Coordinates of C-alpha atoms in Angstrom, one line a residue:
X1187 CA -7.7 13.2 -7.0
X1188 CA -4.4 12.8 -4.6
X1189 CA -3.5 9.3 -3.8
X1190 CA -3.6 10.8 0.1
X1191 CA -7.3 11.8 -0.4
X1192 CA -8.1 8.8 -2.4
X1193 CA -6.5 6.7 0.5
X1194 CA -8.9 8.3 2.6
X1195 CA -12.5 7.8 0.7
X1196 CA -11.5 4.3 0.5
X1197 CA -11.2 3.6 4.4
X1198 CA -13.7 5.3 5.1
X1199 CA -15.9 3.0 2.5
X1200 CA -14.1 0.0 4.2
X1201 CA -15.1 1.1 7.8
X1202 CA -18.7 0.9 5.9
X1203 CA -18.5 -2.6 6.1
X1204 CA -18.9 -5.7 4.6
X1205 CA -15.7 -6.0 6.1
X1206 CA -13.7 -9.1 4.3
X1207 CA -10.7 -10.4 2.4
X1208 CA -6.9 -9.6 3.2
X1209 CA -3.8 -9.1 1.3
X1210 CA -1.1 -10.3 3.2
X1211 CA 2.9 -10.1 2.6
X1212 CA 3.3 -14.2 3.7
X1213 CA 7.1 -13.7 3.4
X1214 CA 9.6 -11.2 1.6
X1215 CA 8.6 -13.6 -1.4
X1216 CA 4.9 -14.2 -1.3
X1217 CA 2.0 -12.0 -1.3
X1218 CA -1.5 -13.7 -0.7
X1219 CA -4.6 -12.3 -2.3
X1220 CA -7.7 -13.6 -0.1
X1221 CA -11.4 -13.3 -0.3
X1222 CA -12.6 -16.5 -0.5
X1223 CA -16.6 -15.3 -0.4
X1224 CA -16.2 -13.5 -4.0
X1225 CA -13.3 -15.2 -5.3
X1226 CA -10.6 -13.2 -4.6
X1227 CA -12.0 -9.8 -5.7
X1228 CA -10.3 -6.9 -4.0
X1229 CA -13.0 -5.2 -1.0
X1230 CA -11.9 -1.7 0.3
X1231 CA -9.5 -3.2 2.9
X1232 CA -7.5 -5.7 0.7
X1233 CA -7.4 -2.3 -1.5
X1234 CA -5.6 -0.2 1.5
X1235 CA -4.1 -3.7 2.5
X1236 CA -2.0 -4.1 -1.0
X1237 CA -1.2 -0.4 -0.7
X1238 CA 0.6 -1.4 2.6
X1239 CA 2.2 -4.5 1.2
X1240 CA 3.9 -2.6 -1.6
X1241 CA 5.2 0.4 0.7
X1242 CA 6.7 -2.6 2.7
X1243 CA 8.4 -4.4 -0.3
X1244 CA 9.8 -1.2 -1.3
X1245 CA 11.6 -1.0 1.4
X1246 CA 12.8 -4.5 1.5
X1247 CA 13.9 -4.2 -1.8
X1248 CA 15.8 -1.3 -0.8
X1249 CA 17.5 -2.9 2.3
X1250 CA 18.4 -6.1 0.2
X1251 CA 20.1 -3.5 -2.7
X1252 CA 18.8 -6.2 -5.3
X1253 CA 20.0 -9.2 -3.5
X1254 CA 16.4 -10.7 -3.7
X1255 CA 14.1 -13.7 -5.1
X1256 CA 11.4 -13.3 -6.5
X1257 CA 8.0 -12.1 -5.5
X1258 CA 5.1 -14.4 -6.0
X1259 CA 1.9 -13.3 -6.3
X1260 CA -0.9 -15.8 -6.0
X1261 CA -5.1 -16.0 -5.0
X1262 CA -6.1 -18.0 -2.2
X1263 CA -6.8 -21.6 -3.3
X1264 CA -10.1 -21.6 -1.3
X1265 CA -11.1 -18.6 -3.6
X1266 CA -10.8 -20.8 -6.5
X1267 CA -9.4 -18.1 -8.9
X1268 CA -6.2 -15.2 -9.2
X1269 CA -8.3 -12.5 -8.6
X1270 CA -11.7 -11.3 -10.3
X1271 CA -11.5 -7.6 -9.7
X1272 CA -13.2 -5.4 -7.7
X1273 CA -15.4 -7.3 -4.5
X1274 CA -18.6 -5.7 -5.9
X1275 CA -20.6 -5.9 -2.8
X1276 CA -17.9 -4.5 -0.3
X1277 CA -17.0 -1.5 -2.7
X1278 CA -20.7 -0.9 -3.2
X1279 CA -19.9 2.8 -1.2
X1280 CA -17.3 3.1 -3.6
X1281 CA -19.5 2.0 -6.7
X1282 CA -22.6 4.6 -5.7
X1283 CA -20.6 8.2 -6.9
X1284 CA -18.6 9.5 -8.7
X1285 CA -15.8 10.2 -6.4
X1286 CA -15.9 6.5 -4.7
X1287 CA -15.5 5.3 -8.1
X1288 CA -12.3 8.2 -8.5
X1289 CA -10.7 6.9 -5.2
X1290 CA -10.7 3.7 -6.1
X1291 CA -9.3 3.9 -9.3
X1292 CA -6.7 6.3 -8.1
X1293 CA -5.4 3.9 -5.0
X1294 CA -5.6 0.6 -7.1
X1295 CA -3.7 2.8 -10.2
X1296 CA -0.9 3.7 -7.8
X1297 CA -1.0 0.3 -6.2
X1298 CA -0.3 -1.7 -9.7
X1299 CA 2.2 1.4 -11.0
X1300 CA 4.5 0.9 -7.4
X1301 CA 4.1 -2.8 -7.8
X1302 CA 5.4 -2.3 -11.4
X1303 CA 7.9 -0.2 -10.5
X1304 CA 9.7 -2.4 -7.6
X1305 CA 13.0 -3.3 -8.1
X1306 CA 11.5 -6.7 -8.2
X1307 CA 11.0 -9.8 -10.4
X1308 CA 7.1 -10.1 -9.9
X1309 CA 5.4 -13.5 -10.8
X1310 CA 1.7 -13.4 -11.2
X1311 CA 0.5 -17.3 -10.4
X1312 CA -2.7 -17.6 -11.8
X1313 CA -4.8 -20.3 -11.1
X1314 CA -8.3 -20.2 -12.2
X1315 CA -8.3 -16.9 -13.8
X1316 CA -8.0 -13.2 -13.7
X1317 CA -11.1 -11.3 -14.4
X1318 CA -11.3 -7.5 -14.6
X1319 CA -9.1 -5.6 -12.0
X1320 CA -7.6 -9.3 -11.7
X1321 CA -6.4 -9.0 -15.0
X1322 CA -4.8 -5.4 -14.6
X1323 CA -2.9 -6.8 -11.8
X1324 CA -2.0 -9.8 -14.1
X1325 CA -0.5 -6.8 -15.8
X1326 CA 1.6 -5.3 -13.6
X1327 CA 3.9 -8.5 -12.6
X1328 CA 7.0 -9.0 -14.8
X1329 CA 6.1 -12.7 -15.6
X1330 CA 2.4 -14.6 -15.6
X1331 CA 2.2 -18.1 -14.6
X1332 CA -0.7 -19.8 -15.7
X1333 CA -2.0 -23.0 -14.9
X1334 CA -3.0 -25.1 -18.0
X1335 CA -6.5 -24.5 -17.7
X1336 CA -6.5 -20.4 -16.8
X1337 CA -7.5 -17.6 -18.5
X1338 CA -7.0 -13.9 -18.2
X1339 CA -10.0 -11.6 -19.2
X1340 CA -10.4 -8.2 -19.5
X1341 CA -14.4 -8.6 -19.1
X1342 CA -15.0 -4.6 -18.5
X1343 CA -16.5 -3.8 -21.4
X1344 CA -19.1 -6.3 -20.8
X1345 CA -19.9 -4.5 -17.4
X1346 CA -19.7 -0.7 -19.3
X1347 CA -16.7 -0.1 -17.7
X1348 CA -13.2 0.2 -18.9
X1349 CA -10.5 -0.5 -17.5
X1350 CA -9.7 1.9 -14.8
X1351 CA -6.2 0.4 -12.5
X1352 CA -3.7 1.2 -15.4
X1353 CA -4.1 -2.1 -16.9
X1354 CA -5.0 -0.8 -20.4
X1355 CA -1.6 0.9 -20.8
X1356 CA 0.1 -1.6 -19.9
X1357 CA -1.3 -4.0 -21.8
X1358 CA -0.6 -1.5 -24.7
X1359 CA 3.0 -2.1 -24.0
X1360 CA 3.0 -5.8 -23.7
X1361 CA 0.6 -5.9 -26.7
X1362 CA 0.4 -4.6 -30.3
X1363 CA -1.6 -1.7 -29.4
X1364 CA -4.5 -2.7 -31.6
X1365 CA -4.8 -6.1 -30.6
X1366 CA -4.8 -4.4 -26.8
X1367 CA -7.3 -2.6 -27.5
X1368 CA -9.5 -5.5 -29.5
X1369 CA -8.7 -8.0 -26.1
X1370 CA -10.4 -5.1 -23.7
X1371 CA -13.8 -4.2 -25.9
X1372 CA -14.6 -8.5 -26.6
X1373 CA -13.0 -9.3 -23.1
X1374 CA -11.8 -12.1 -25.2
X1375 CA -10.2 -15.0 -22.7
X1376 CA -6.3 -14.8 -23.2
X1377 CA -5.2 -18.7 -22.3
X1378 CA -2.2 -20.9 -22.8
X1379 CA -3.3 -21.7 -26.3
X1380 CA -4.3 -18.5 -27.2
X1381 CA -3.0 -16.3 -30.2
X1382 CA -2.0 -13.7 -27.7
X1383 CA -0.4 -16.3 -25.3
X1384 CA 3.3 -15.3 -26.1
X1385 CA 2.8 -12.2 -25.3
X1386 CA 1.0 -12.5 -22.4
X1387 CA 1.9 -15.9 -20.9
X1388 CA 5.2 -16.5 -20.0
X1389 CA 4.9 -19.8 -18.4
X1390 CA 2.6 -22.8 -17.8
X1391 CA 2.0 -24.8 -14.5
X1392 CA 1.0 -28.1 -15.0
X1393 CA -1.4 -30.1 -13.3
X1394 CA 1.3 -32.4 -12.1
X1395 CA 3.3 -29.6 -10.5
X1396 CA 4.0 -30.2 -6.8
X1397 CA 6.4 -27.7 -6.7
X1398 CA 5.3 -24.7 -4.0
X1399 CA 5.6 -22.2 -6.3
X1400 CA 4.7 -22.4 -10.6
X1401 CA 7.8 -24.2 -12.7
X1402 CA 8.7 -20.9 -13.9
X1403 CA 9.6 -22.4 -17.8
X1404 CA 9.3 -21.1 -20.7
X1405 CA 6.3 -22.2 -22.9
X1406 CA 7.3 -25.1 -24.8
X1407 CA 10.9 -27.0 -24.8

């Protein structure tokens, strides 16, 4: 399916209704993932509304000719996590066939692959967690923040699903391939202390952080 037509399906699932949650460009350096009601999943119209975001930052980063800082990506607070996934209630249209489930796939794929792509050092700061589609986009940022007591989950496999927004190759590439593949069929929770954490993990927030944005340091001294 065409990223145009896939565009398409999807507004027309979010004119369906429940409409909720937003994905806002805050500033040139902050992009807000809100849906407070299902903790930050993605409905139809953050889906179109991310789409949007990245077009826009691709042209920033193109006016600035690298001159830039970098791009934080965060979940609303009030939504208590990063992101868990897909808003399973407002993508139920999407959800019932087929082709809902193709258009989705194939905006959110090309979403995460333009967001990977931007000229851009992307921060992923994860409070809470990132849960299914929340971890693919965990994925597509150059570094992941985590606070101390986050975790990133690939929990498709426990829902018979795999993962279907790139995040599987990509973890391939930040991963051993085999332990990629182990992480997505247990949906084992990748934390701070995990094996996997050096890989994945780039950073840790602490508690005590008042900074506005994560300390972006290394893990350990």
């Amino acid at each position: 399916m065409a990223v145009a037509a896939a565009r398409c399906v999807v507004a027309a699932a979010a004119a369906m209704g429940p409409t909720r949650g937003r994905v806002r460009l805050r500033s040139p350096t902050e992009v807000m993932v809100s849906n407070v009601e299902a903790a930050n999943a993605m409905s139809p119209t953050m889906m179109l509304d991310f789409a949007d975001v990245v077009t826009e930052l691709e042209g920033y980063a193109e006016d600035a000719q690298g001159l830039v800082d970098p791009l934080i990506i965060r979940g609303d607070p009030k939504g208590r996590v990063f992101c868990a996934g897909a808003d399973v209630k407002a993508c139920a249209p999407l959800l019932a066939d087929a082709d809902g489930r193709m258009a989705m796939a194939t905006l959110m794929h090309d979403t995460l692959s333009r967001l990977h792509a931007l000229p851009l050092l992307v921060v992923a700061a994860i409070d809470g967690g990132a849960f299914g589609g929340g971890a693919e986009l965990a994925t597509a940022a150059d570094v992941r923040v985590l606070a101390a007591d986050a975790r990133i989950v690939f929990v498709h496999a426990t829902r018979g699903m795999s993962p279907g927004w790139g995040g599987a190759a990509r973890l391939k590439r930040l991963l051993p391939p085999e332990a990629a593949m182990r992480l997505i069929l247990t949906a084992t929770p990748i934390t701070p202390d995990s094996p996997w954490a050096p890989w994945l993990v780039d950073c840790v927030a602490q508690a005590d952080d008042a900074s506005p944005t994560p300390a972006l340091w290394p893990i350990g001294d």
